[in-house]
PDB file of C-alpha atoms in Angstrom:
ATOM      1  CA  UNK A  23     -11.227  40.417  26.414  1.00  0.00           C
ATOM      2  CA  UNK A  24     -13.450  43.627  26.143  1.00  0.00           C
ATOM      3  CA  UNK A  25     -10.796  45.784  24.349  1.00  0.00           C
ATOM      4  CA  UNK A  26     -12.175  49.388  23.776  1.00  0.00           C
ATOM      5  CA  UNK A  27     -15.737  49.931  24.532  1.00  0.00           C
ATOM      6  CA  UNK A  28     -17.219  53.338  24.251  1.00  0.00           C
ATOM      7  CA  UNK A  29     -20.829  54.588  26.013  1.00  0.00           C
ATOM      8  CA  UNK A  30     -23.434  55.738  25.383  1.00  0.00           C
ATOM      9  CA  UNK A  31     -23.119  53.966  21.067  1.00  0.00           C
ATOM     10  CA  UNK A  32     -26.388  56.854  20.613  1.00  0.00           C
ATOM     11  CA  UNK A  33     -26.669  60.181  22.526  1.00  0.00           C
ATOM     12  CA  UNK A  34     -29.309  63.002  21.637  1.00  0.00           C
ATOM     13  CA  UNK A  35     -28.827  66.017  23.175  1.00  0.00           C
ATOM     14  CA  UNK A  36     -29.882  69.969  23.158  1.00  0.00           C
ATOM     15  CA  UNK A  37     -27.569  72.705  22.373  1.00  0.00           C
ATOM     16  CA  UNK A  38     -25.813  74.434  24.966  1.00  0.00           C
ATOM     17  CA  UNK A  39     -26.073  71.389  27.012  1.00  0.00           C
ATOM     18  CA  UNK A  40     -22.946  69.447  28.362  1.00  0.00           C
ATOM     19  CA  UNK A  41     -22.209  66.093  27.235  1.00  0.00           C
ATOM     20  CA  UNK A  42     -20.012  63.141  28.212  1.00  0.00           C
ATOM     21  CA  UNK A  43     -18.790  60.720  25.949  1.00  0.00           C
ATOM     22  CA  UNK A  44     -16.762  57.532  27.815  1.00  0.00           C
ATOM     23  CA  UNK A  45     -14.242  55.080  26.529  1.00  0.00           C
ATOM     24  CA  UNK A  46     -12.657  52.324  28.444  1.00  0.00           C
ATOM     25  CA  UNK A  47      -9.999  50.140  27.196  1.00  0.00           C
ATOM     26  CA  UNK A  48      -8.892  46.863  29.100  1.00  0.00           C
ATOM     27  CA  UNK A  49      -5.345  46.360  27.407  1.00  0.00           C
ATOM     28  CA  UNK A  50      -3.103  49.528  29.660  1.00  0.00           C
ATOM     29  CA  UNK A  51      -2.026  51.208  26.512  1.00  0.00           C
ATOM     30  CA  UNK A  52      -0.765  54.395  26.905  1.00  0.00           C
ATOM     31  CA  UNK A  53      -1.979  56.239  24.129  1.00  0.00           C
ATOM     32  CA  UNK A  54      -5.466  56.904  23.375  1.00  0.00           C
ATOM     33  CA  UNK A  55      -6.913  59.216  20.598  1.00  0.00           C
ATOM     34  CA  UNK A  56     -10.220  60.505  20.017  1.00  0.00           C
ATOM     35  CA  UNK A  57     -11.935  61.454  16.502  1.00  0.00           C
ATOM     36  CA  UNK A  58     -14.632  62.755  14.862  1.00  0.00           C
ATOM     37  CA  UNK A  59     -16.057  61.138  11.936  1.00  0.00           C
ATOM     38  CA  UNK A  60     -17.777  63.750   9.265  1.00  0.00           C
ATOM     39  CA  UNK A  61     -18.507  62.761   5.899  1.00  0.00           C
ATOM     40  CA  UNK A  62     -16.096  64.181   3.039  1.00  0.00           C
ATOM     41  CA  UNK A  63     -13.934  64.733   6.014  1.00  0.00           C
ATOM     42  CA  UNK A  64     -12.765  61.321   6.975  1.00  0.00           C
ATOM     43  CA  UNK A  65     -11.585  61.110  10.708  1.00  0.00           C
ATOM     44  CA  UNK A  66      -9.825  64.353  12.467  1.00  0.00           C
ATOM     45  CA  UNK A  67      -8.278  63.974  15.947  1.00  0.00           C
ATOM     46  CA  UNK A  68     -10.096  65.443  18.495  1.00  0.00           C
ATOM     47  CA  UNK A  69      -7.597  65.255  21.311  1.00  0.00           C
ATOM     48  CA  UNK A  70      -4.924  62.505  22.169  1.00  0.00           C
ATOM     49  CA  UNK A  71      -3.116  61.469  25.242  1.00  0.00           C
ATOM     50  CA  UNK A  72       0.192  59.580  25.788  1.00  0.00           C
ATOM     51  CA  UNK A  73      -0.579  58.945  29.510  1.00  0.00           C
ATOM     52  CA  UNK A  74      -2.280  59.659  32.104  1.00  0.00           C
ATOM     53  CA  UNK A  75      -2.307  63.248  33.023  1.00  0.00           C
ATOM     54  CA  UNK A  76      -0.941  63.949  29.460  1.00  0.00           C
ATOM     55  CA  UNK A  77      -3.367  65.347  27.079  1.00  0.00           C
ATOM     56  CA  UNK A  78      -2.791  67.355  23.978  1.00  0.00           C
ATOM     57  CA  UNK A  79      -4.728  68.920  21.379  1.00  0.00           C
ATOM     58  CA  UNK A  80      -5.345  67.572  17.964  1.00  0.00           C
ATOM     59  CA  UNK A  81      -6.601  68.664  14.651  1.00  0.00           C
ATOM     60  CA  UNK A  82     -10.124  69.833  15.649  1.00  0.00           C
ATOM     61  CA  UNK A  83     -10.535  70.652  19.646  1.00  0.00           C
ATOM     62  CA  UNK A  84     -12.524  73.231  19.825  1.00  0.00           C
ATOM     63  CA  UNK A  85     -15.547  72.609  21.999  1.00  0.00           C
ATOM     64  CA  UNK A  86     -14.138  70.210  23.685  1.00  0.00           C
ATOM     65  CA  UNK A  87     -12.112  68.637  26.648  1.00  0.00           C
ATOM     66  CA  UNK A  88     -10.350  65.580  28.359  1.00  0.00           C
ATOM     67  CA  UNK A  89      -8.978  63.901  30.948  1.00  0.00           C
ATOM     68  CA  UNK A  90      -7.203  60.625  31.614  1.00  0.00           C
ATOM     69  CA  UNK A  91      -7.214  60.524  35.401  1.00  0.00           C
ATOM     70  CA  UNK A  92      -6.513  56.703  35.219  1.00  0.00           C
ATOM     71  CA  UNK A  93      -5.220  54.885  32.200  1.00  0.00           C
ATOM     72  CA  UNK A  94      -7.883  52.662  30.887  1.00  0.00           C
ATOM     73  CA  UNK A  95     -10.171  55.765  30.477  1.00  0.00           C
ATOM     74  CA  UNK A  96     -10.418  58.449  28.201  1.00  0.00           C
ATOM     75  CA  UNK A  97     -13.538  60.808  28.727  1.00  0.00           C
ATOM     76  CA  UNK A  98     -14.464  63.246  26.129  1.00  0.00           C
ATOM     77  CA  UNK A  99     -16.844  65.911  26.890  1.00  0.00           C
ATOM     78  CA  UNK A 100     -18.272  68.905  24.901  1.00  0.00           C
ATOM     79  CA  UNK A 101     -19.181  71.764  27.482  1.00  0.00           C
ATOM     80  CA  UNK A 102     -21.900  73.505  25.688  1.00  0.00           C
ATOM     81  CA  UNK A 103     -22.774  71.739  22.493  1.00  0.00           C
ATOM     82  CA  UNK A 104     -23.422  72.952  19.538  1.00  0.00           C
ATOM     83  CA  UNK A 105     -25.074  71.256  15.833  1.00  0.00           C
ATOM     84  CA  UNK A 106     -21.786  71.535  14.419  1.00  0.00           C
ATOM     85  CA  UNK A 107     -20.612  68.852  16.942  1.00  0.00           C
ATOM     86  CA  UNK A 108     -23.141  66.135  15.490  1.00  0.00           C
ATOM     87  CA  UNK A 109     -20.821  63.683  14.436  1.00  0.00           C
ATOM     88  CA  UNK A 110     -19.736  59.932  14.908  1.00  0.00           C
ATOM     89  CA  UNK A 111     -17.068  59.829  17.715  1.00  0.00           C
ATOM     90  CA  UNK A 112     -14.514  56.922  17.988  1.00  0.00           C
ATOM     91  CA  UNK A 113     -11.844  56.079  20.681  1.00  0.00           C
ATOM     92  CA  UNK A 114      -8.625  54.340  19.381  1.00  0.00           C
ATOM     93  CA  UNK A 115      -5.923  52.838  21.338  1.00  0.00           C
ATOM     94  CA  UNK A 116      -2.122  52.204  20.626  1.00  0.00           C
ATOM     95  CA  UNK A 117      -0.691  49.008  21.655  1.00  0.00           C
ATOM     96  CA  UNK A 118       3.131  49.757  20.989  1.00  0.00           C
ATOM     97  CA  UNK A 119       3.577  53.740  20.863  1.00  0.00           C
ATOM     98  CA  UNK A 120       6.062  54.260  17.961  1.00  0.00           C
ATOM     99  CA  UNK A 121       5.904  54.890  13.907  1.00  0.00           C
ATOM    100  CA  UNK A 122       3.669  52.397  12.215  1.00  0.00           C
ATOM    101  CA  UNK A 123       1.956  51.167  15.733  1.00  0.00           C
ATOM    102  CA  UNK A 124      -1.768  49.844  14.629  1.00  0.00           C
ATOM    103  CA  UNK A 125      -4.602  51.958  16.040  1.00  0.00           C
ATOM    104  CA  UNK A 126      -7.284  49.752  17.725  1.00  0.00           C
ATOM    105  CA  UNK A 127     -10.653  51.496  17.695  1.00  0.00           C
ATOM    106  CA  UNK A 128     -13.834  51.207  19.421  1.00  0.00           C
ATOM    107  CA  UNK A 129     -17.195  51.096  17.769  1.00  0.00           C
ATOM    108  CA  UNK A 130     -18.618  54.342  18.425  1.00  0.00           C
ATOM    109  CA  UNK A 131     -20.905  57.064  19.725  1.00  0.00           C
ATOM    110  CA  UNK A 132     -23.283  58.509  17.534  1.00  0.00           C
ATOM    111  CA  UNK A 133     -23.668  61.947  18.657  1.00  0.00           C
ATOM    112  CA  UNK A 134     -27.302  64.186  17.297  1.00  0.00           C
ATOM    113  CA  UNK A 135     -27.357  67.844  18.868  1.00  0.00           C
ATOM    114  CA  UNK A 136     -30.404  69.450  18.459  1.00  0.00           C
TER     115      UNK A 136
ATOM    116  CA  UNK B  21       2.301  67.902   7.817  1.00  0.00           C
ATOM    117  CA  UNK B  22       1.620  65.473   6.426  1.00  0.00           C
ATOM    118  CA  UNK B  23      -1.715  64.442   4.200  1.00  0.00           C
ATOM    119  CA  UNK B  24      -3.233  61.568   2.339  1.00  0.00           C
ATOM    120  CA  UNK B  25      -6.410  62.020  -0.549  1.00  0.00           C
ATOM    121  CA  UNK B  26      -8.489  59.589  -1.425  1.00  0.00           C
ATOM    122  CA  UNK B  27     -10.056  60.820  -4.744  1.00  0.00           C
ATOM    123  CA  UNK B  28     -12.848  58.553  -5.656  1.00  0.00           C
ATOM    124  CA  UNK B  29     -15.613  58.756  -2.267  1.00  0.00           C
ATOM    125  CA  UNK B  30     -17.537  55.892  -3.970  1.00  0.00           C
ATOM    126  CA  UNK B  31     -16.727  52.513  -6.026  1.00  0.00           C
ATOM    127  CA  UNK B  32     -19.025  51.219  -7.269  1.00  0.00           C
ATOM    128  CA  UNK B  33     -18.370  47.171  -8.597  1.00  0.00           C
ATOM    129  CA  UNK B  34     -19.825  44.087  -9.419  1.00  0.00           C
ATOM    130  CA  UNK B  35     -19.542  40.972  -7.190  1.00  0.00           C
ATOM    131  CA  UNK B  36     -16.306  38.746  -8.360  1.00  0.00           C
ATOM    132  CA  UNK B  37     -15.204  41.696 -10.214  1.00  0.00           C
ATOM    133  CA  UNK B  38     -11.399  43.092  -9.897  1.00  0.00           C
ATOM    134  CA  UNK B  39     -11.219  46.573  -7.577  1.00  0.00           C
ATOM    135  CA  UNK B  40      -8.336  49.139  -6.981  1.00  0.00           C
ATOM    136  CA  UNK B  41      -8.675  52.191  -4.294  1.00  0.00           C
ATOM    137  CA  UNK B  42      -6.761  54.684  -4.742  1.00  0.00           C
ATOM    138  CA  UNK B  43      -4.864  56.178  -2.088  1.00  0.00           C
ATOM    139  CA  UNK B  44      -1.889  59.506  -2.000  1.00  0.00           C
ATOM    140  CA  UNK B  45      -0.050  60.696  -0.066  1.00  0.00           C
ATOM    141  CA  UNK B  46       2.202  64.238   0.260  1.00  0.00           C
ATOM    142  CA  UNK B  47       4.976  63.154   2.371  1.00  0.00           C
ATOM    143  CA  UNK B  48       8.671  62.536   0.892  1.00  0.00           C
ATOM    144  CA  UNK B  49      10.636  60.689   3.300  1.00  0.00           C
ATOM    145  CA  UNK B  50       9.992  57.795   5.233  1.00  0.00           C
ATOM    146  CA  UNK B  51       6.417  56.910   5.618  1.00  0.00           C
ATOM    147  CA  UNK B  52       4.054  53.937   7.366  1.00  0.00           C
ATOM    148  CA  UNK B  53       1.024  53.810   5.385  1.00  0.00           C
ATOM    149  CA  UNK B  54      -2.293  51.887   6.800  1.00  0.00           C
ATOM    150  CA  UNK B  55      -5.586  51.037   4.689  1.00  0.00           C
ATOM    151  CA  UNK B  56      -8.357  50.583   7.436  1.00  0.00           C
ATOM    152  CA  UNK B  57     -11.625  49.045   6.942  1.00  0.00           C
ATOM    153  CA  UNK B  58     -15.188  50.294   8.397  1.00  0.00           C
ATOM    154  CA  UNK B  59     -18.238  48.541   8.257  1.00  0.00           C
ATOM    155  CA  UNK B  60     -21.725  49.480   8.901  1.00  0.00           C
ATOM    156  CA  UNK B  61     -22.225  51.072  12.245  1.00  0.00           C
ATOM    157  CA  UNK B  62     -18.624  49.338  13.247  1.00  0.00           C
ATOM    158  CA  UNK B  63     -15.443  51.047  14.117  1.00  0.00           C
ATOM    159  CA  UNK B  64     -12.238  50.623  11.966  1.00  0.00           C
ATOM    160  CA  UNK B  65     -10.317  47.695  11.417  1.00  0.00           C
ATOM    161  CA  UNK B  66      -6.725  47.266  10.227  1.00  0.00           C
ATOM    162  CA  UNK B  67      -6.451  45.699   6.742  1.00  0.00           C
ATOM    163  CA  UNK B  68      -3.110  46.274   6.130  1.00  0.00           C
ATOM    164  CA  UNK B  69       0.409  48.559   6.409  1.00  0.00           C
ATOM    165  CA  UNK B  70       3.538  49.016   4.873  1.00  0.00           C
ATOM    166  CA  UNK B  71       6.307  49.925   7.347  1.00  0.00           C
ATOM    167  CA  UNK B  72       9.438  48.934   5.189  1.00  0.00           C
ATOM    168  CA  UNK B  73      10.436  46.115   2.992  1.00  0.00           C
ATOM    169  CA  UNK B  74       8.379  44.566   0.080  1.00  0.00           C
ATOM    170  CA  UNK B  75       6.679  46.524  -1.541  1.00  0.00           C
ATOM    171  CA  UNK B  76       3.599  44.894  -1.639  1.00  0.00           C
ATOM    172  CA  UNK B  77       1.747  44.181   1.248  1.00  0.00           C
ATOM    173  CA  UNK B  78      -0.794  41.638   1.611  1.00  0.00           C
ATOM    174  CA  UNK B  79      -3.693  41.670   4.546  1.00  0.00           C
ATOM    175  CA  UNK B  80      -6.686  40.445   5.709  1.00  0.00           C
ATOM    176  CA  UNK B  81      -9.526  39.268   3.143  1.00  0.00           C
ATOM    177  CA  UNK B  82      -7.451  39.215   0.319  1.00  0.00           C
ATOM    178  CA  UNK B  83      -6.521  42.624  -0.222  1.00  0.00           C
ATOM    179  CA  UNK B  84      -3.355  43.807  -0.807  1.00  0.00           C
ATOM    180  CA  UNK B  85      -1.591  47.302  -1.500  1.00  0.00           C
ATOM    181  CA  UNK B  86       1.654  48.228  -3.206  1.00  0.00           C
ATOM    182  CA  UNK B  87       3.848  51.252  -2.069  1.00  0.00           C
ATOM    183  CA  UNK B  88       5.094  53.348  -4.362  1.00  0.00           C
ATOM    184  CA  UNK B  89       7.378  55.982  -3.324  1.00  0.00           C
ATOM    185  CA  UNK B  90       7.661  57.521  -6.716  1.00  0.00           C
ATOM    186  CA  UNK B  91       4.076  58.205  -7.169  1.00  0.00           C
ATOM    187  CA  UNK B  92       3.531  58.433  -3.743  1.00  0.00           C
ATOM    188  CA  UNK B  93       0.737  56.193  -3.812  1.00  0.00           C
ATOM    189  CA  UNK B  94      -0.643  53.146  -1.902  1.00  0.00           C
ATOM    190  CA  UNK B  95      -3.008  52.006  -3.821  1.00  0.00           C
ATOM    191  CA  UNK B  96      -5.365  48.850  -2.669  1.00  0.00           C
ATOM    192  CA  UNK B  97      -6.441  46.020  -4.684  1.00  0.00           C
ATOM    193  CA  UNK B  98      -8.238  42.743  -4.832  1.00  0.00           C
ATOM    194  CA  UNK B  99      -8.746  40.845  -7.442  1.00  0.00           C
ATOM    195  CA  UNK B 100     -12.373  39.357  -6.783  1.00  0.00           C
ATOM    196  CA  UNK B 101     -14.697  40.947  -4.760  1.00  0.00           C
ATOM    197  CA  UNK B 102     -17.598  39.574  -2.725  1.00  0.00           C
ATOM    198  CA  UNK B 103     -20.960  41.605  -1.547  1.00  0.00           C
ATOM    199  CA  UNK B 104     -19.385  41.554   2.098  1.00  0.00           C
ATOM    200  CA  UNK B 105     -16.334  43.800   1.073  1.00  0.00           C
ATOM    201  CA  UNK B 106     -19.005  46.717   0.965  1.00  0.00           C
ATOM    202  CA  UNK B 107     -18.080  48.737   3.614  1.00  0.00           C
ATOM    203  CA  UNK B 108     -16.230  52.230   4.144  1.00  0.00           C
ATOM    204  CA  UNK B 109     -11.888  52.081   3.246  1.00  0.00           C
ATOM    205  CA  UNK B 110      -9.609  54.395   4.890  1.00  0.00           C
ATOM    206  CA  UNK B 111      -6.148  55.185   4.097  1.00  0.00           C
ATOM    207  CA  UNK B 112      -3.641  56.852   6.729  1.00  0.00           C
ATOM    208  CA  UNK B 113      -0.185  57.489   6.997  1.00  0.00           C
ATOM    209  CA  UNK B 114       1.751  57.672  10.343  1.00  0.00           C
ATOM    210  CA  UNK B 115       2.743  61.061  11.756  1.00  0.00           C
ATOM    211  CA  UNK B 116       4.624  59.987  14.852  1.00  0.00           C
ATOM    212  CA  UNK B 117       2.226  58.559  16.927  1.00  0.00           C
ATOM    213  CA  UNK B 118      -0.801  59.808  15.343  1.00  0.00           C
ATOM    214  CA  UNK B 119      -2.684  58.867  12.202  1.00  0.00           C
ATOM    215  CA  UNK B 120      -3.660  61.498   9.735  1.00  0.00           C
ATOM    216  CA  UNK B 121      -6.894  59.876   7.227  1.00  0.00           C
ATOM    217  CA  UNK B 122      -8.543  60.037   3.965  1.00  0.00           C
ATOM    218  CA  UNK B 123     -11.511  61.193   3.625  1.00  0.00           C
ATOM    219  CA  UNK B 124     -12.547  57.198   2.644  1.00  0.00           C
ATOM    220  CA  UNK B 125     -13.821  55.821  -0.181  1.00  0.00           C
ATOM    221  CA  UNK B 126     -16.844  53.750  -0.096  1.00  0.00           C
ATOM    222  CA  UNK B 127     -17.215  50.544  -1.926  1.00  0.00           C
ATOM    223  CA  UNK B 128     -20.051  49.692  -2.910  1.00  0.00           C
ATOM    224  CA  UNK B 129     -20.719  46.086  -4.008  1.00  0.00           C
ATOM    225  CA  UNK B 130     -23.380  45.267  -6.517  1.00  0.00           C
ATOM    226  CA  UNK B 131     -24.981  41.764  -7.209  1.00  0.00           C
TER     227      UNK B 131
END
């Protein structure tokens, strides 16, 4: 039981360059978030999606997009990055959609733009 | 919309000593409130929630948080702590389906 796995856990890459960031989770929920981790900023959604083919935007999506084509994936990609976008990146999953469901989250992508 | 600040970024405690993170949040009706746990190069981990009911709620490791709605606090606690409890703690309250964080507070164990 793989549960969320996200790829590549390390990424450099050069500004203005586009960049993919995957996450696959075995269990069919139907939400999936992704966030940003900054320090002194916590964890701000990125983008979120209830389905597939439903996306919407979260706290912070500048810079970037999704898709959820099938349910068990959740690709993230930034279009033209930038140094501001060197962050830690984590999926998270919802087993039960509802107030007070449990967030299940991968373990990462370190993302360094240069 | 809702928010939740964690005010201390770093605790730092002795091993088998008592610890409290503190946690508020801004919301005045009905909230879910979640303490998450990070550790090194990890992704988050539930420690606990309060949904309804008791007031305090007890999770994993021996932590445990009480809900106060007048303070509108959630405040975590344990009452010994070992050198593996260093790690990154996150507090979040529900907002529908989404989570909105702290900014974490990182305890820092000490020998």
């Amino acid at each position: 039981d793989a549960g969320i796995t996200q790829s590549p856990r390390y990424k450099i890459t050069e500004t203005g360059r586009q960049v993919t960031l995957m996450c696959h989770q075995t269990w069919s929920h139907s939400y999936m978030f992704w966030y940003r981790q900054d320090l002194g900023h916590g964890l701000r959604l990125i983008y979120y999606s209830a389905a597939a083919d439903i996306t919407d935007k979260g706290e912070v999506p500048d810079g970037y997009v999704v898709s959820r084509s099938k349910t068990e994936n959740f690709p993230l990609t930034l279009e033209s990055a930038t140094r501001s976008q060197t962050s830690v990146y984590f999926c998270a999953s919802i087993h039960a959609p509802g107030q007070g469901a449990e967030q299940y989250f991968g373990p990462g992508t370190r993302l360094t733009v240069t | 919309a809702q928010s939740v600040t964690q005010l201390d970024s770093q605790v730092p405690v002795f091993e088998e000593a008592p610890v409290e993170l503190r946690c508020n949040y801004s919301s005045s009706v009905s909230v879910y409130l979640f303490w998450y746990v990070q550790y090194p190069n990890q992704g988050l981990q539930l420690l606990l929630k309060y949904l309804s009911g008791s007031t305090l709620v007890k999770g994993i490791n021996g932590f445990e948080a009480e809900f106060n709605k007048s303070q509108t606090s959630f405040h975590l606690r344990k009452p010994s702590v070992h050198i593996s409890d260093t790690a990154e703690y996150f507090c979040a309250v529900s907002e529908g389906n989404k989570l909105i964080f702290g900014t974490g507070t990182l305890l820092a164990v000490q020998p």
